[in-house]
Coordinates of C-alpha atoms in Angstrom, one line a residue:
M1 CA -7.1 -12.9 -16.4
Y2 CA -4.7 -12.4 -19.5
T3 CA -5.0 -15.5 -20.1
D4 CA -8.9 -15.0 -20.6
R5 CA -8.2 -13.8 -24.4
E6 CA -11.8 -12.8 -25.1
R7 CA -12.5 -11.0 -22.4
C8 CA -9.5 -8.6 -22.3
V9 CA -9.3 -7.7 -26.0
R10 CA -13.2 -6.5 -24.9
A11 CA -11.1 -4.7 -22.3
V12 CA -9.3 -2.6 -24.2
R13 CA -11.9 -2.0 -27.7
S14 CA -13.9 -0.6 -25.0
K15 CA -11.3 1.1 -22.7
D16 CA -12.7 0.1 -19.8
A17 CA -10.4 1.6 -17.7
R18 CA -11.3 -0.3 -14.0
F19 CA -8.9 -2.5 -15.8
D20 CA -5.9 -0.7 -15.7
G21 CA -3.7 -2.7 -13.3
W22 CA -5.2 -6.1 -14.2
F23 CA -3.1 -7.4 -16.8
F24 CA -0.9 -5.5 -20.0
T25 CA -1.5 -5.3 -24.1
A26 CA 2.3 -5.7 -25.9
V27 CA 1.6 -4.9 -29.5
L28 CA 3.4 -6.9 -32.0
T29 CA 3.1 -4.4 -35.0
T30 CA 4.3 -1.8 -32.7
G31 CA 6.4 -3.5 -30.1
I32 CA 4.2 -1.2 -27.9
Y33 CA 2.9 -2.4 -24.5
C34 CA -0.3 -0.1 -22.8
R35 CA -2.7 -0.3 -20.4
P36 CA -6.2 -1.6 -20.9
S37 CA -7.2 1.8 -21.3
C38 CA -5.0 3.4 -24.2
P39 CA -6.5 6.0 -25.8
V40 CA -5.1 5.4 -28.7
V41 CA -6.9 3.3 -31.7
A42 CA -7.2 -0.7 -30.6
P43 CA -4.9 -2.5 -32.9
K44 CA -6.3 -5.8 -35.0
P45 CA -7.5 -8.0 -32.1
E46 CA -4.2 -10.6 -33.7
N47 CA -1.0 -8.0 -33.1
M48 CA -2.4 -8.3 -29.8
V49 CA -0.6 -10.5 -26.9
F50 CA -1.1 -9.7 -23.1
H51 CA 0.9 -10.2 -19.9
A52 CA 0.2 -9.7 -16.0
S53 CA 3.2 -8.0 -15.9
A54 CA 4.6 -5.3 -16.7
A55 CA 7.9 -6.3 -16.4
A56 CA 6.7 -9.6 -18.4
C57 CA 6.0 -6.8 -21.1
Q58 CA 10.2 -5.9 -21.0
Q59 CA 10.9 -9.4 -21.0
A60 CA 8.9 -9.9 -23.9
G61 CA 11.0 -6.8 -25.4
F62 CA 8.2 -4.3 -25.4
R63 CA 8.8 -0.6 -24.4
A64 CA 6.1 1.2 -22.4
C65 CA 3.6 3.3 -24.3
K66 CA 4.7 7.0 -23.9
R67 CA 0.5 8.3 -24.6
C68 CA -1.2 6.5 -22.1
R69 CA 2.4 5.6 -19.6
P70 CA 1.3 1.8 -18.1
D71 CA 3.7 2.5 -15.3
T72 CA 2.1 4.4 -13.5
S73 CA -1.2 1.8 -13.3
P74 CA -2.7 0.9 -9.9
G75 CA -1.4 -1.9 -8.4
S76 CA -3.1 -5.9 -9.6
P77 CA -6.0 -6.0 -6.9
E78 CA -4.5 -10.2 -6.7
W79 CA -1.4 -9.3 -4.2
N80 CA -3.8 -7.5 -2.0
R81 CA -6.6 -10.3 -1.4
R82 CA -4.9 -13.6 -1.4
A83 CA -2.8 -14.6 1.3
D84 CA -0.9 -17.5 -1.2
L85 CA 2.8 -17.2 -1.7
V86 CA 2.6 -15.5 -5.0
A87 CA 0.6 -12.7 -3.5
R88 CA 3.2 -12.6 -0.8
A89 CA 6.1 -11.7 -3.1
M90 CA 4.6 -8.7 -5.1
R91 CA 3.7 -7.5 -2.0
L92 CA 7.0 -7.6 -1.0
I93 CA 8.4 -7.3 -4.2
A94 CA 6.2 -3.5 -4.2
D95 CA 8.2 -3.1 -0.8
G96 CA 11.4 -3.2 -1.7
V97 CA 13.3 -6.4 0.2
V98 CA 14.3 -7.5 -3.6
D99 CA 16.0 -4.6 -3.4
R100 CA 17.9 -3.8 -0.5
E101 CA 18.1 -7.8 1.1
G102 CA 18.2 -9.7 -2.9
V103 CA 16.4 -13.2 -3.8
P104 CA 17.7 -14.8 -1.5
G105 CA 15.8 -12.9 1.7
L106 CA 13.3 -12.6 -0.6
A107 CA 13.1 -16.6 -0.2
G108 CA 14.5 -16.0 3.0
R109 CA 11.0 -14.3 4.0
L110 CA 8.2 -15.8 2.7
G111 CA 9.9 -19.8 3.8
Y112 CA 10.5 -21.2 0.7
S113 CA 13.7 -21.0 -1.4
T114 CA 15.4 -19.3 -4.1
R115 CA 14.4 -21.9 -7.0
Q116 CA 10.4 -22.3 -5.9
V117 CA 9.9 -18.6 -5.3
E118 CA 11.6 -17.7 -9.0
R119 CA 9.5 -20.7 -10.6
Q120 CA 6.0 -20.2 -9.5
L121 CA 6.3 -16.6 -10.2
L122 CA 7.8 -17.3 -13.6
A123 CA 4.7 -19.4 -14.3
E124 CA 2.0 -16.5 -13.1
L125 CA 3.4 -13.0 -14.1
G126 CA 5.5 -13.9 -17.2
A127 CA 8.6 -12.3 -14.8
G128 CA 11.5 -13.9 -12.5
P129 CA 11.9 -11.7 -8.7
L130 CA 15.0 -9.5 -9.9
A131 CA 13.1 -8.8 -13.3
L132 CA 9.0 -7.8 -11.2
A133 CA 11.7 -4.9 -8.6
R134 CA 13.3 -4.2 -11.9
A135 CA 10.7 -3.0 -14.1
Q136 CA 9.7 -1.4 -9.9
R137 CA 13.0 0.7 -10.9
A138 CA 12.5 1.4 -13.1
Q139 CA 8.7 3.0 -12.9
T140 CA 10.8 4.6 -9.6
A141 CA 13.3 5.8 -12.0
R142 CA 10.5 7.7 -14.6
L143 CA 9.1 8.9 -11.5
L144 CA 12.5 10.7 -9.9
V145 CA 13.6 12.4 -13.2
E146 CA 10.4 14.4 -14.5
S147 CA 8.9 14.9 -10.4
T148 CA 12.9 16.4 -9.2
Q149 CA 15.9 18.4 -11.0
L150 CA 18.0 15.4 -9.5
S151 CA 20.8 15.1 -10.6
M152 CA 20.6 11.6 -12.9
A153 CA 23.1 9.9 -10.4
D154 CA 21.8 11.0 -8.1
V155 CA 17.9 10.4 -9.2
A156 CA 20.2 6.8 -10.1
F157 CA 21.1 5.2 -7.3
A158 CA 17.5 6.4 -5.1
A159 CA 15.7 4.0 -7.7
G160 CA 17.4 0.5 -6.3
F161 CA 20.1 1.2 -9.5
A162 CA 24.3 -0.4 -9.3
S163 CA 24.8 1.8 -11.8
V164 CA 24.2 5.0 -14.0
R165 CA 25.1 3.4 -16.1
T166 CA 22.2 0.5 -15.7
F167 CA 20.5 3.0 -15.0
N168 CA 21.3 4.5 -18.4
D169 CA 20.3 1.7 -19.8
T170 CA 17.0 0.3 -18.5
V171 CA 15.0 3.7 -19.0
R172 CA 16.0 4.2 -23.4
E173 CA 14.5 0.2 -22.9
V174 CA 11.9 0.4 -21.7
F175 CA 10.9 3.7 -21.9
A176 CA 12.8 4.1 -25.7
L177 CA 14.1 7.4 -24.1
S178 CA 17.0 8.5 -22.7
P179 CA 16.9 10.1 -18.7
T180 CA 17.2 12.9 -20.7
E181 CA 14.6 12.9 -23.2
L182 CA 12.1 11.7 -21.0
R183 CA 13.5 15.2 -18.4
A184 CA 12.8 16.9 -21.2
R185 CA 9.5 16.4 -22.4
V186 CA 8.1 16.8 -18.8
P187 CA 5.5 20.7 -18.8
K188 CA 6.8 23.8 -17.3
R189 CA 6.5 22.4 -12.7
N190 CA 3.9 24.8 -10.9
D191 CA 5.8 27.3 -8.6
A192 CA 5.4 26.0 -5.6
T193 CA 6.9 22.7 -6.6
A194 CA 9.2 24.7 -8.7
A195 CA 10.3 26.1 -5.2
A196 CA 10.1 22.8 -3.4
L197 CA 13.3 21.4 -5.7
R198 CA 15.3 25.3 -5.7
A199 CA 15.8 25.2 -1.9
L200 CA 17.3 22.2 -2.0
P201 CA 20.2 21.6 0.0
P202 CA 23.1 20.8 -2.4
R203 CA 23.6 16.9 -2.7
T204 CA 27.0 15.5 0.0
P205 CA 27.6 12.2 -0.6
T206 CA 28.3 9.6 1.4
P207 CA 28.4 6.0 1.3
R208 CA 25.6 3.6 1.3
T209 CA 24.7 1.9 3.3
Q210 CA 22.1 -1.5 3.9
P211 CA 19.1 -0.6 6.3
P212 CA 18.9 -2.1 10.1
G213 CA 18.3 -5.5 9.4
T214 CA 20.2 -5.9 6.7
T215 CA 22.7 -8.6 4.9
A216 CA 22.7 -7.8 1.5
T217 CA 26.1 -5.4 0.7
P218 CA 26.5 -2.6 -2.7
A219 CA 29.2 -3.3 -5.1
V220 CA 30.4 0.2 -4.9
P221 CA 30.2 2.5 -2.6
T222 CA 27.5 5.4 -3.9
P223 CA 25.7 8.8 -2.9
T224 CA 22.7 9.5 -0.8
P225 CA 20.7 11.8 -2.5
A226 CA 19.2 15.3 -0.6
P227 CA 15.7 14.9 1.3
A228 CA 13.1 16.5 -1.0
T229 CA 10.4 16.6 -0.7
L230 CA 7.7 15.4 -3.9
H231 CA 4.7 16.0 -5.3
L232 CA 3.5 12.7 -6.8
R233 CA -1.1 11.8 -8.0
L234 CA -1.5 8.4 -6.4
P235 CA -3.9 6.3 -9.0
F236 CA -6.9 4.7 -8.5
R237 CA -10.4 2.4 -8.8
A238 CA -12.8 4.4 -9.1
P239 CA -15.4 4.9 -7.8
L240 CA -13.2 6.0 -3.9
N241 CA -15.7 7.4 -1.4
P242 CA -13.3 9.1 1.0
D243 CA -15.6 9.7 3.7
N244 CA -14.8 6.7 5.9
L245 CA -11.3 6.0 4.7
F246 CA -10.2 8.9 5.8
G247 CA -12.3 10.5 7.9
H248 CA -10.2 6.5 10.3
L249 CA -8.0 7.6 9.2
A250 CA -8.3 11.8 11.2
A251 CA -11.2 10.7 14.0
T252 CA -8.0 8.2 15.0
A253 CA -5.2 9.6 14.8
V254 CA -2.2 9.7 17.0
P255 CA -0.6 13.0 17.6
G256 CA 2.7 14.2 17.0
V257 CA 2.3 10.9 15.3
E258 CA -0.8 11.7 13.2
E259 CA -2.6 15.0 12.0
W260 CA -5.8 16.2 9.7
R261 CA -4.6 19.8 9.1
D262 CA -5.3 21.6 5.4
G263 CA -7.3 18.7 3.8
A264 CA -5.3 16.9 3.4
Y265 CA -4.6 13.1 6.4
R266 CA -0.2 13.7 7.2
R267 CA 1.3 11.6 9.2
T268 CA 5.3 10.2 9.5
L269 CA 6.2 7.5 8.9
R270 CA 9.8 4.7 8.9
L271 CA 11.3 3.7 6.5
P272 CA 14.6 1.7 5.8
Y273 CA 16.2 4.1 4.7
G274 CA 15.7 6.6 7.1
H275 CA 11.4 8.7 7.5
G276 CA 9.9 11.0 5.6
I277 CA 6.3 13.1 6.1
V278 CA 3.1 12.1 4.0
G279 CA 0.2 14.4 3.2
L280 CA -2.6 12.2 1.3
A281 CA -5.6 14.7 0.4
P282 CA -8.3 13.1 -2.1
R283 CA -9.4 14.7 -5.3
P284 CA -11.7 13.6 -7.8
D285 CA -10.1 11.0 -10.0
H286 CA -6.6 11.2 -7.9
I287 CA -5.1 11.5 -4.9
A288 CA -2.2 14.1 -3.9
C289 CA 0.3 12.7 -1.9
R290 CA 2.9 15.3 -0.7
L291 CA 6.3 13.1 0.7
T292 CA 8.8 13.7 2.5
L293 CA 11.6 12.0 2.5
S294 CA 15.1 12.5 4.3
D295 CA 16.5 9.5 2.4
L296 CA 15.0 9.6 -1.3
R297 CA 15.5 5.9 -1.6
D298 CA 12.8 5.4 0.3
L299 CA 10.6 6.4 -3.0
T300 CA 9.5 4.0 -3.7
V301 CA 8.0 1.3 0.2
A302 CA 6.8 5.1 1.4
I303 CA 4.4 5.0 -2.6
S304 CA 4.0 1.7 -1.5
R305 CA 3.1 1.1 2.0
C306 CA 0.5 4.8 1.2
R307 CA -2.0 2.7 -1.3
R308 CA -1.3 0.1 1.2
M309 CA -2.4 1.9 3.8
L310 CA -5.9 3.7 1.1
D311 CA -6.0 -0.2 -0.2
L312 CA -6.0 2.2 -3.6
D313 CA -6.0 -1.0 -5.3
A314 CA -8.7 -2.5 -4.8
D315 CA -12.1 -3.4 -7.3
P316 CA -14.2 -1.2 -6.1
V317 CA -16.7 -2.7 -9.1
A318 CA -15.5 -6.5 -8.0
V319 CA -16.6 -5.7 -4.5
D320 CA -19.7 -3.4 -4.4
D321 CA -21.2 -6.1 -7.1
Q322 CA -21.0 -8.2 -4.4
L323 CA -22.5 -7.1 -2.4
R324 CA -25.0 -5.8 -3.9
T325 CA -26.3 -9.3 -4.4
D326 CA -27.1 -9.2 -0.6
P327 CA -30.8 -7.4 -1.0
L328 CA -30.6 -5.3 2.7
L329 CA -27.0 -4.6 2.0
A330 CA -27.1 -3.0 -1.0
P331 CA -29.8 0.7 -0.7
L332 CA -26.4 1.4 1.6
V333 CA -23.5 0.3 -1.7
D334 CA -24.8 1.8 -4.2
K335 CA -26.1 4.8 -1.2
A336 CA -22.2 6.0 -1.5
P337 CA -20.1 2.9 -4.0
G338 CA -16.5 2.7 -3.3
R339 CA -16.0 2.8 -0.3
R340 CA -12.6 1.2 1.2
V341 CA -10.5 -0.6 4.0
P342 CA -8.9 2.4 6.1
R343 CA -5.0 0.1 6.3
T344 CA -2.4 0.4 7.7
V345 CA 1.6 2.1 6.6
D346 CA 3.0 0.1 9.6
E347 CA 1.1 -3.6 10.5
A348 CA 3.2 -3.3 13.5
E349 CA 2.3 -0.5 14.8
F350 CA -1.5 -1.5 14.2
A351 CA -1.5 -4.6 16.9
V352 CA -0.5 -3.0 19.3
R353 CA -3.1 0.5 18.7
A354 CA -5.5 -2.1 18.4
V355 CA -4.4 -3.6 22.0
L356 CA -4.4 0.3 23.4
G357 CA -7.5 0.1 21.9
Q358 CA -9.3 -2.3 23.8
Q359 CA -12.7 -2.1 26.0
V360 CA -11.9 2.0 26.0
S361 CA -12.6 5.6 24.1
T362 CA -11.1 5.8 20.8
A363 CA -9.9 9.1 22.9
A364 CA -9.0 7.2 25.2
A365 CA -6.7 4.9 23.5
R366 CA -5.6 8.3 21.5
T367 CA -4.0 9.4 24.9
H368 CA -2.4 5.7 25.7
A369 CA -0.6 6.0 22.3
A370 CA 0.0 9.9 22.0
R371 CA 1.8 9.1 25.7
L372 CA 3.9 6.2 24.7
V373 CA 5.1 8.3 21.0
A374 CA 6.5 11.3 23.7
A375 CA 7.9 9.1 25.8
H376 CA 9.1 6.7 23.3
G377 CA 8.9 7.6 19.1
D378 CA 12.0 8.6 17.7
A379 CA 11.9 12.5 17.4
V380 CA 10.9 13.6 13.8
D381 CA 11.2 18.0 12.6
D382 CA 8.8 18.8 10.3
P383 CA 7.8 23.0 10.2
E384 CA 4.6 22.2 8.3
G385 CA 2.3 20.9 11.3
G386 CA 2.3 19.8 14.2
L387 CA 4.0 15.6 13.6
T388 CA 7.1 15.4 17.1
H389 CA 6.9 11.6 16.7
L390 CA 7.6 8.4 14.8
F391 CA 5.4 5.7 16.7
P392 CA 8.4 4.0 19.2
T393 CA 9.2 0.1 17.6
P394 CA 8.6 -3.6 19.4
E395 CA 11.7 -2.8 20.8
A396 CA 11.2 0.4 22.4
L397 CA 8.8 -0.9 23.9
A398 CA 9.5 -3.5 25.3
A399 CA 11.8 -1.8 27.3
V400 CA 8.6 0.0 28.8
D401 CA 8.1 -0.5 32.3
P402 CA 4.7 -2.3 32.8
E403 CA 4.1 -0.1 35.8
S404 CA 4.3 2.8 33.8
L405 CA 1.7 2.2 31.4
A406 CA -1.8 3.3 32.6
M407 CA -4.0 0.1 31.8
P408 CA -5.9 -2.5 33.6
R409 CA -3.0 -4.4 35.2
T410 CA -4.9 -8.4 32.6
R411 CA -3.8 -6.0 29.3
R412 CA -0.3 -5.1 30.7
T413 CA 0.6 -8.5 29.9
T414 CA -1.7 -8.1 26.6
F415 CA 1.1 -5.0 25.7
T416 CA 3.6 -6.7 27.0
T417 CA 3.6 -10.2 25.8
L418 CA 2.5 -9.1 22.0
V419 CA 5.6 -5.6 21.3
E420 CA 7.9 -8.9 23.2
Q421 CA 6.9 -11.3 20.6
L422 CA 7.6 -9.1 18.2
A423 CA 10.8 -7.1 19.0
D424 CA 13.1 -10.8 19.3
G425 CA 10.6 -11.7 15.9
R426 CA 8.5 -15.0 17.1
L427 CA 6.2 -12.8 16.2
H428 CA 5.6 -11.6 12.2
L429 CA 3.3 -9.7 10.7
G430 CA 4.7 -7.3 7.8
V431 CA 3.2 -7.9 4.1
E432 CA 4.9 -11.3 3.6
S433 CA 2.7 -13.0 7.1
D434 CA 0.4 -16.5 6.1
W435 CA -3.0 -14.8 7.0
A436 CA -4.3 -17.6 8.7
Q437 CA -1.1 -18.6 10.9
A438 CA -1.0 -14.5 11.7
R439 CA -4.0 -15.2 13.5
A440 CA -3.2 -18.2 14.9
R441 CA 0.1 -16.8 16.9
L442 CA -1.8 -14.1 17.8
L443 CA -5.4 -15.8 19.1
A444 CA -2.4 -17.7 21.2
L445 CA -1.5 -14.7 22.8
P446 CA -3.5 -14.0 25.9
G447 CA -5.7 -11.1 26.3
F448 CA -6.1 -11.0 22.1
G449 CA -10.1 -12.3 21.6
P450 CA -12.0 -12.3 17.8
W451 CA -12.3 -9.3 17.7
T452 CA -9.5 -7.9 17.7
V453 CA -7.0 -10.7 15.9
D454 CA -10.1 -9.7 13.1
V455 CA -9.8 -6.1 13.2
I456 CA -4.7 -6.5 12.6
A457 CA -6.6 -8.5 10.2
M458 CA -8.4 -7.3 8.7
R459 CA -6.2 -3.2 9.1
A460 CA -3.1 -4.7 9.3
L461 CA -3.0 -7.5 7.2
G462 CA -4.8 -6.5 4.8
D463 CA -7.2 -9.4 5.1
P464 CA -10.5 -8.1 2.6
D465 CA -12.6 -10.9 4.8
A466 CA -12.0 -10.2 8.1
F467 CA -15.2 -10.1 9.6
L468 CA -16.2 -8.3 13.4
P469 CA -19.2 -10.2 13.9
T470 CA -19.0 -9.5 17.8
D471 CA -18.3 -5.3 17.2
L472 CA -21.2 -3.4 18.8
G473 CA -21.5 -1.2 16.3
V474 CA -21.2 -4.2 13.4
R475 CA -24.6 -5.2 15.2
R476 CA -26.5 -2.4 15.6
A477 CA -26.2 -1.5 12.2
A478 CA -27.3 -4.9 11.1
R479 CA -30.7 -5.2 12.9
E480 CA -31.6 -2.0 11.9
L481 CA -30.9 -2.8 8.0
G482 CA -33.3 -6.3 9.8
L483 CA -29.6 -8.1 9.4
P484 CA -29.3 -10.5 12.0
S485 CA -27.9 -8.9 15.2
T486 CA -26.8 -12.7 16.6
P487 CA -23.3 -13.1 15.5
A488 CA -23.6 -16.5 14.1
A489 CA -26.6 -16.3 12.4
L490 CA -25.3 -12.2 11.2
T491 CA -22.2 -14.5 10.4
A492 CA -23.6 -16.9 8.5
R493 CA -25.6 -14.9 6.4
A494 CA -22.3 -12.6 6.0
A495 CA -21.3 -15.9 3.5
A496 CA -22.5 -15.0 0.8
W497 CA -20.4 -11.8 1.2
R498 CA -17.3 -13.3 0.7
P499 CA -14.4 -13.1 -1.0
W500 CA -15.0 -9.5 1.0
R501 CA -16.6 -9.1 3.9
A502 CA -14.5 -6.3 5.2
Y503 CA -15.9 -4.7 2.6
A504 CA -19.2 -5.2 4.2
V505 CA -18.0 -4.2 7.9
Q506 CA -17.0 -0.7 6.0
Y507 CA -20.6 -0.7 5.0
L508 CA -22.5 -1.5 8.4
W509 CA -20.7 0.9 10.3
A510 CA -21.1 3.9 8.0
T511 CA -24.9 4.0 8.8
D512 CA -23.8 5.3 12.2
S513 CA -22.9 8.3 13.0
H514 CA -19.2 8.6 14.3
P515 CA -16.4 11.0 14.2
I516 CA -14.7 7.8 11.6
N517 CA -17.4 8.2 8.7
F518 CA -17.1 11.7 7.7
L519 CA -14.4 13.2 5.4
P520 CA -13.6 16.3 7.9
A521 CA -14.6 19.6 7.5

């Protein structure tokens, strides 16, 4: 996108918010970079330079605009619709892998050399993995400076900086303000947020440790910030239809891990340094996010996983325009545009739940999952609701006695094989997964047919083109619309919907009266 200069200039002149996150505009005369929809008067075209990432702008010596705050743009939809090396690397960087494991850890997860990863990121984004991670740390630091009353030292280490000096230098370079000046610009907080911040316990300095399973070692011991509750606004590209998105998450919620309460979907999060509880509620122009973390170093990861679960970085205009080319599908799109694909915060958890839900009702699947959670999940404290546990890890589930599972013997075999391979690392379903390879490995497992694999591909791996031609709900909707209803014929018709067939499934499912399609009261 950023290489199409004429298109970028038109987007900037029209202040088109659809392109926020697709590219960034650097202004040569001011030394500032902006999002395309920045409300200030558009600069002359000859003074504009376009970059694919905020990190590339910072590398080129530009600082962030104080008016449009380009660091708060939705993420580029490119990284969630592709499965190539660059897209997988960007998903891992957003998940904080560079901060926890370094560039060698990033390259190791991708199966490439460090040099090759750096070369491809530089070629497409104008910045390497360290610069991209640094830009992300700067964004997290700004969020903590503006949203909390933590000391600047705690903010620095929670955001992932190795020292306070590096934190101060980076903030000044990126935002042209010191951290103290950033905080001074924030309007007075509302009463609820102020009360929550006043209630924070005093910080207790402890050695900074790495999350389990990592080998990177910090250069110096650093304090771990006290737990905190943050109130955030998660941006998205309009339009967004929340009905099937939140309806699906609420209708399939596992008791103890998820719930719908007071107009918000709430769930527990297992994170690299600790755990969290998040509440997400749809608003007209953002998603209201209330996030409580046991360790603030998990802030970036928690936000990234919540955005991924709600598919907030999607480009709904591009998706809907493509689906409207089918005259039988167009009325569904026009009736409720902006449907998203409900995804997950934990790919392994979703794969387990997909197996538990094979050939049973939604209620039965929730019951099976709730029993496993109560018996093998890690307990958490939720004074504000009914959340009690984290979903069990594959390692915990691999130790379950198969005879204790209330399911047919063949499904027990499917379940135990899946959790064993997840636990010992033979099967990887993380954000770094190659979608084609993951599909092939899942299909090789006993009890995994095309429907189960495609559901996991759609909702766990995030493949926007995953399709379910054998799904009864999809076939019933297709028949009612006059589309072919046999799997082979429907697949042939759906070729015109590519690469957005997962979104077509959401529109087809929406013709049913199942609770997954309605925002809970």
